[in-house]
PDB file of C-alpha atoms in Angstrom:
ATOM      1  CA  UNK G  24    -139.342  -4.842 -15.566  1.00 44.00           C
ATOM      2  CA  UNK G  25    -142.567  -2.863 -15.008  1.00 45.00           C
ATOM      3  CA  UNK G  26    -143.529  -5.190 -12.170  1.00 42.00           C
ATOM      4  CA  UNK G  27    -140.160  -4.654 -10.517  1.00 39.00           C
ATOM      5  CA  UNK G  28    -140.561  -0.876 -10.810  1.00 45.00           C
ATOM      6  CA  UNK G  29    -144.049  -1.083  -9.299  1.00 44.00           C
ATOM      7  CA  UNK G  30    -142.798  -3.226  -6.417  1.00 39.00           C
ATOM      8  CA  UNK G  31    -140.038  -0.736  -5.725  1.00 39.00           C
ATOM      9  CA  UNK G  32    -142.507   2.143  -5.752  1.00 48.00           C
ATOM     10  CA  UNK G  33    -141.079   3.800  -8.852  1.00 54.00           C
ATOM     11  CA  UNK G  34    -143.424   5.516 -11.277  1.00 60.00           C
ATOM     12  CA  UNK G  35    -142.365   4.318 -14.754  1.00 64.00           C
ATOM     13  CA  UNK G  36    -144.295   7.104 -16.522  1.00 75.00           C
ATOM     14  CA  UNK G  37    -142.101   8.966 -19.019  1.00 81.00           C
ATOM     15  CA  UNK G  38    -143.188  12.105 -20.832  1.00 83.00           C
ATOM     16  CA  UNK G  39    -140.251  13.773 -22.531  1.00 88.00           C
ATOM     17  CA  UNK G  40    -142.061  16.263 -24.764  1.00 89.00           C
ATOM     18  CA  UNK G  41    -140.697  19.416 -26.363  1.00 88.00           C
ATOM     19  CA  UNK G  42    -141.993  22.003 -28.769  1.00 88.00           C
ATOM     20  CA  UNK G  43    -144.645  24.665 -28.915  1.00 86.00           C
ATOM     21  CA  UNK G  44    -147.956  25.619 -30.455  1.00 86.00           C
ATOM     22  CA  UNK G  45    -148.433  29.249 -31.430  1.00 81.00           C
ATOM     23  CA  UNK G  46    -145.167  30.132 -29.690  1.00 81.00           C
ATOM     24  CA  UNK G  47    -146.420  28.680 -26.401  1.00 84.00           C
ATOM     25  CA  UNK G  48    -144.410  25.748 -25.003  1.00 89.00           C
ATOM     26  CA  UNK G  49    -146.208  22.619 -23.808  1.00 89.00           C
ATOM     27  CA  UNK G  50    -144.971  20.635 -20.797  1.00 90.00           C
ATOM     28  CA  UNK G  51    -147.088  17.612 -19.831  1.00 93.00           C
ATOM     29  CA  UNK G  52    -147.760  16.836 -16.168  1.00 93.00           C
ATOM     30  CA  UNK G  53    -149.887  13.726 -16.761  1.00 95.00           C
ATOM     31  CA  UNK G  54    -150.754  11.402 -19.638  1.00 95.00           C
ATOM     32  CA  UNK G  55    -152.780   8.271 -20.386  1.00 96.00           C
ATOM     33  CA  UNK G  56    -153.670   5.878 -23.159  1.00 97.00           C
ATOM     34  CA  UNK G  57    -156.765   3.752 -23.629  1.00 96.00           C
ATOM     35  CA  UNK G  58    -159.149   2.745 -26.382  1.00 95.00           C
ATOM     36  CA  UNK G  59    -158.199   4.822 -29.450  1.00 97.00           C
ATOM     37  CA  UNK G  60    -156.590   7.660 -27.437  1.00 96.00           C
ATOM     38  CA  UNK G  61    -153.168   8.856 -26.304  1.00 96.00           C
ATOM     39  CA  UNK G  62    -153.443  12.103 -24.340  1.00 96.00           C
ATOM     40  CA  UNK G  63    -150.961  14.397 -22.593  1.00 96.00           C
ATOM     41  CA  UNK G  64    -152.041  17.207 -20.223  1.00 95.00           C
ATOM     42  CA  UNK G  65    -150.220  20.254 -18.866  1.00 94.00           C
ATOM     43  CA  UNK G  66    -151.931  19.757 -15.473  1.00 94.00           C
ATOM     44  CA  UNK G  67    -152.217  16.880 -13.029  1.00 94.00           C
ATOM     45  CA  UNK G  68    -155.438  15.131 -13.993  1.00 94.00           C
ATOM     46  CA  UNK G  69    -156.792  11.796 -12.838  1.00 94.00           C
ATOM     47  CA  UNK G  70    -157.841   8.934 -15.094  1.00 94.00           C
ATOM     48  CA  UNK G  71    -161.351   9.258 -13.613  1.00 95.00           C
ATOM     49  CA  UNK G  72    -161.664  12.633 -15.362  1.00 93.00           C
ATOM     50  CA  UNK G  73    -161.135  11.292 -18.909  1.00 94.00           C
ATOM     51  CA  UNK G  74    -164.864  10.963 -19.678  1.00 92.00           C
ATOM     52  CA  UNK G  75    -164.855  14.147 -21.801  1.00 93.00           C
ATOM     53  CA  UNK G  76    -162.215  13.050 -24.315  1.00 94.00           C
ATOM     54  CA  UNK G  77    -163.662  12.700 -27.846  1.00 92.00           C
ATOM     55  CA  UNK G  78    -162.260  12.079 -31.317  1.00 90.00           C
ATOM     56  CA  UNK G  79    -163.503  15.328 -32.867  1.00 87.00           C
ATOM     57  CA  UNK G  80    -163.811  18.792 -31.318  1.00 86.00           C
ATOM     58  CA  UNK G  81    -164.986  22.144 -32.610  1.00 79.00           C
ATOM     59  CA  UNK G  82    -163.582  25.523 -31.586  1.00 77.00           C
ATOM     60  CA  UNK G  83    -165.900  27.410 -29.258  1.00 77.00           C
ATOM     61  CA  UNK G  84    -167.611  25.627 -26.369  1.00 79.00           C
ATOM     62  CA  UNK G  85    -165.152  23.833 -24.108  1.00 86.00           C
ATOM     63  CA  UNK G  86    -165.635  20.070 -23.622  1.00 88.00           C
ATOM     64  CA  UNK G  87    -164.383  20.289 -20.020  1.00 90.00           C
ATOM     65  CA  UNK G  88    -164.769  22.820 -17.203  1.00 87.00           C
ATOM     66  CA  UNK G  89    -161.103  23.165 -16.206  1.00 89.00           C
ATOM     67  CA  UNK G  90    -158.384  25.330 -17.751  1.00 93.00           C
ATOM     68  CA  UNK G  91    -155.842  23.054 -19.390  1.00 93.00           C
ATOM     69  CA  UNK G  92    -153.863  22.270 -22.494  1.00 93.00           C
ATOM     70  CA  UNK G  93    -153.760  18.814 -24.012  1.00 94.00           C
ATOM     71  CA  UNK G  94    -151.974  17.050 -26.825  1.00 94.00           C
ATOM     72  CA  UNK G  95    -154.275  14.296 -28.035  1.00 95.00           C
ATOM     73  CA  UNK G  96    -153.618  11.557 -30.576  1.00 95.00           C
ATOM     74  CA  UNK G  97    -156.545   9.455 -31.854  1.00 95.00           C
ATOM     75  CA  UNK G  98    -156.524   6.218 -33.784  1.00 94.00           C
ATOM     76  CA  UNK G  99    -159.349   6.569 -36.306  1.00 91.00           C
ATOM     77  CA  UNK G 100    -160.368   2.927 -36.726  1.00 90.00           C
ATOM     78  CA  UNK G 101    -158.783   0.966 -33.884  1.00 93.00           C
ATOM     79  CA  UNK G 102    -157.513   1.083 -30.343  1.00 95.00           C
ATOM     80  CA  UNK G 103    -153.896   2.112 -29.733  1.00 96.00           C
ATOM     81  CA  UNK G 104    -151.722  -0.558 -31.384  1.00 95.00           C
ATOM     82  CA  UNK G 105    -148.020  -0.937 -32.166  1.00 96.00           C
ATOM     83  CA  UNK G 106    -146.621   0.409 -35.428  1.00 95.00           C
ATOM     84  CA  UNK G 107    -145.587   3.637 -37.145  1.00 95.00           C
ATOM     85  CA  UNK G 108    -148.359   5.959 -38.313  1.00 94.00           C
ATOM     86  CA  UNK G 109    -148.506   9.184 -40.322  1.00 92.00           C
ATOM     87  CA  UNK G 110    -150.971  12.027 -39.839  1.00 87.00           C
ATOM     88  CA  UNK G 111    -150.767  13.020 -43.517  1.00 74.00           C
ATOM     89  CA  UNK G 112    -153.245  12.161 -46.280  1.00 73.00           C
ATOM     90  CA  UNK G 113    -155.758   9.448 -45.414  1.00 79.00           C
ATOM     91  CA  UNK G 114    -154.014   8.857 -42.120  1.00 85.00           C
ATOM     92  CA  UNK G 115    -154.972   6.201 -39.572  1.00 91.00           C
ATOM     93  CA  UNK G 116    -154.364   8.733 -36.764  1.00 93.00           C
ATOM     94  CA  UNK G 117    -155.225  12.334 -35.993  1.00 92.00           C
ATOM     95  CA  UNK G 118    -153.485  14.652 -33.575  1.00 92.00           C
ATOM     96  CA  UNK G 119    -154.866  17.793 -31.970  1.00 92.00           C
ATOM     97  CA  UNK G 120    -153.683  20.407 -29.510  1.00 92.00           C
ATOM     98  CA  UNK G 121    -156.504  21.518 -27.188  1.00 93.00           C
ATOM     99  CA  UNK G 122    -156.453  24.791 -25.258  1.00 92.00           C
ATOM    100  CA  UNK G 123    -159.332  25.075 -22.772  1.00 91.00           C
ATOM    101  CA  UNK G 124    -159.707  28.389 -20.908  1.00 89.00           C
ATOM    102  CA  UNK G 125    -162.499  30.265 -19.165  1.00 83.00           C
ATOM    103  CA  UNK G 126    -162.523  32.533 -22.244  1.00 82.00           C
ATOM    104  CA  UNK G 127    -163.028  29.751 -24.779  1.00 84.00           C
ATOM    105  CA  UNK G 128    -161.764  26.650 -26.471  1.00 91.00           C
ATOM    106  CA  UNK G 129    -159.272  26.311 -29.316  1.00 90.00           C
ATOM    107  CA  UNK G 130    -158.340  23.209 -31.315  1.00 91.00           C
ATOM    108  CA  UNK G 131    -155.283  23.056 -33.581  1.00 89.00           C
ATOM    109  CA  UNK G 132    -155.005  19.914 -35.707  1.00 89.00           C
ATOM    110  CA  UNK G 133    -151.639  18.591 -36.844  1.00 90.00           C
ATOM    111  CA  UNK G 134    -150.795  19.056 -40.499  1.00 88.00           C
ATOM    112  CA  UNK G 135    -148.137  16.353 -40.686  1.00 92.00           C
ATOM    113  CA  UNK G 136    -146.151  14.016 -38.503  1.00 93.00           C
ATOM    114  CA  UNK G 137    -145.370  10.528 -37.296  1.00 95.00           C
ATOM    115  CA  UNK G 138    -146.306   8.448 -34.280  1.00 96.00           C
ATOM    116  CA  UNK G 139    -144.441   5.249 -33.446  1.00 97.00           C
ATOM    117  CA  UNK G 140    -145.997   2.994 -30.800  1.00 97.00           C
ATOM    118  CA  UNK G 141    -143.349   0.495 -29.711  1.00 97.00           C
ATOM    119  CA  UNK G 142    -145.328  -1.464 -27.130  1.00 96.00           C
ATOM    120  CA  UNK G 143    -148.859  -1.696 -25.748  1.00 96.00           C
ATOM    121  CA  UNK G 144    -149.249  -4.239 -22.956  1.00 93.00           C
ATOM    122  CA  UNK G 145    -152.508  -3.325 -21.222  1.00 90.00           C
ATOM    123  CA  UNK G 146    -150.684  -1.453 -18.460  1.00 93.00           C
ATOM    124  CA  UNK G 147    -148.433   0.938 -20.391  1.00 95.00           C
ATOM    125  CA  UNK G 148    -147.894   2.195 -23.925  1.00 96.00           C
ATOM    126  CA  UNK G 149    -144.458   3.304 -25.115  1.00 96.00           C
ATOM    127  CA  UNK G 150    -143.363   5.185 -28.196  1.00 97.00           C
ATOM    128  CA  UNK G 151    -142.278   8.407 -29.872  1.00 97.00           C
ATOM    129  CA  UNK G 152    -143.876  11.154 -31.925  1.00 96.00           C
ATOM    130  CA  UNK G 153    -142.971  14.118 -34.097  1.00 96.00           C
ATOM    131  CA  UNK G 154    -146.020  16.193 -35.025  1.00 94.00           C
ATOM    132  CA  UNK G 155    -146.276  19.406 -37.028  1.00 92.00           C
ATOM    133  CA  UNK G 156    -148.951  22.045 -36.415  1.00 90.00           C
ATOM    134  CA  UNK G 157    -148.402  24.547 -39.227  1.00 87.00           C
ATOM    135  CA  UNK G 158    -145.083  26.202 -38.359  1.00 89.00           C
ATOM    136  CA  UNK G 159    -144.877  24.531 -34.935  1.00 91.00           C
ATOM    137  CA  UNK G 160    -143.508  21.096 -34.026  1.00 93.00           C
ATOM    138  CA  UNK G 161    -144.092  18.895 -30.975  1.00 93.00           C
ATOM    139  CA  UNK G 162    -141.974  15.812 -30.440  1.00 93.00           C
ATOM    140  CA  UNK G 163    -141.327  13.411 -27.652  1.00 94.00           C
ATOM    141  CA  UNK G 164    -141.031   9.983 -26.145  1.00 96.00           C
ATOM    142  CA  UNK G 165    -143.489   8.382 -23.782  1.00 96.00           C
ATOM    143  CA  UNK G 166    -144.228   5.491 -21.474  1.00 95.00           C
ATOM    144  CA  UNK G 167    -147.708   6.199 -20.154  1.00 96.00           C
ATOM    145  CA  UNK G 168    -150.283   4.233 -18.138  1.00 96.00           C
ATOM    146  CA  UNK G 169    -153.531   2.709 -19.342  1.00 96.00           C
ATOM    147  CA  UNK G 170    -156.759   4.505 -18.386  1.00 96.00           C
ATOM    148  CA  UNK G 171    -159.996   2.537 -18.564  1.00 94.00           C
ATOM    149  CA  UNK G 172    -162.030   5.767 -18.801  1.00 93.00           C
ATOM    150  CA  UNK G 173    -160.589   6.345 -22.268  1.00 94.00           C
ATOM    151  CA  UNK G 174    -162.249   3.165 -23.502  1.00 90.00           C
ATOM    152  CA  UNK G 175    -165.585   4.645 -24.619  1.00 75.00           C
TER     153      UNK G 175
END
């Protein structure tokens, strides 16, 4: 099916995300998966620019020199694999909302939630998520392309 869509020139990327963080809605324009990462961005960003993605961030100095927001999900001990995962307790995944501006850098880590990865085939990953950040919730479905620059 993916091959047919590629031959027809259709972009099979799906990012149906809704919710907000701190009362601010988040609408992704691009997204990728690779290595232990799934990442959604509110700006168009190329796979080549994924070198700055890390598992752990600290508020303060921005890890990247472009204003953007990102919703990032990390697998703690493996690459992205199929299954259903919780962010609670001793979770196998961690989710963070990143807000990078010229004035600073803020990280909000999810307090609870679920990620279901339905398929990972080396070209695309598909699944759903429902993540809680304090009082805020982000949920969505995705079919996003592989990015080799996330394998680091």
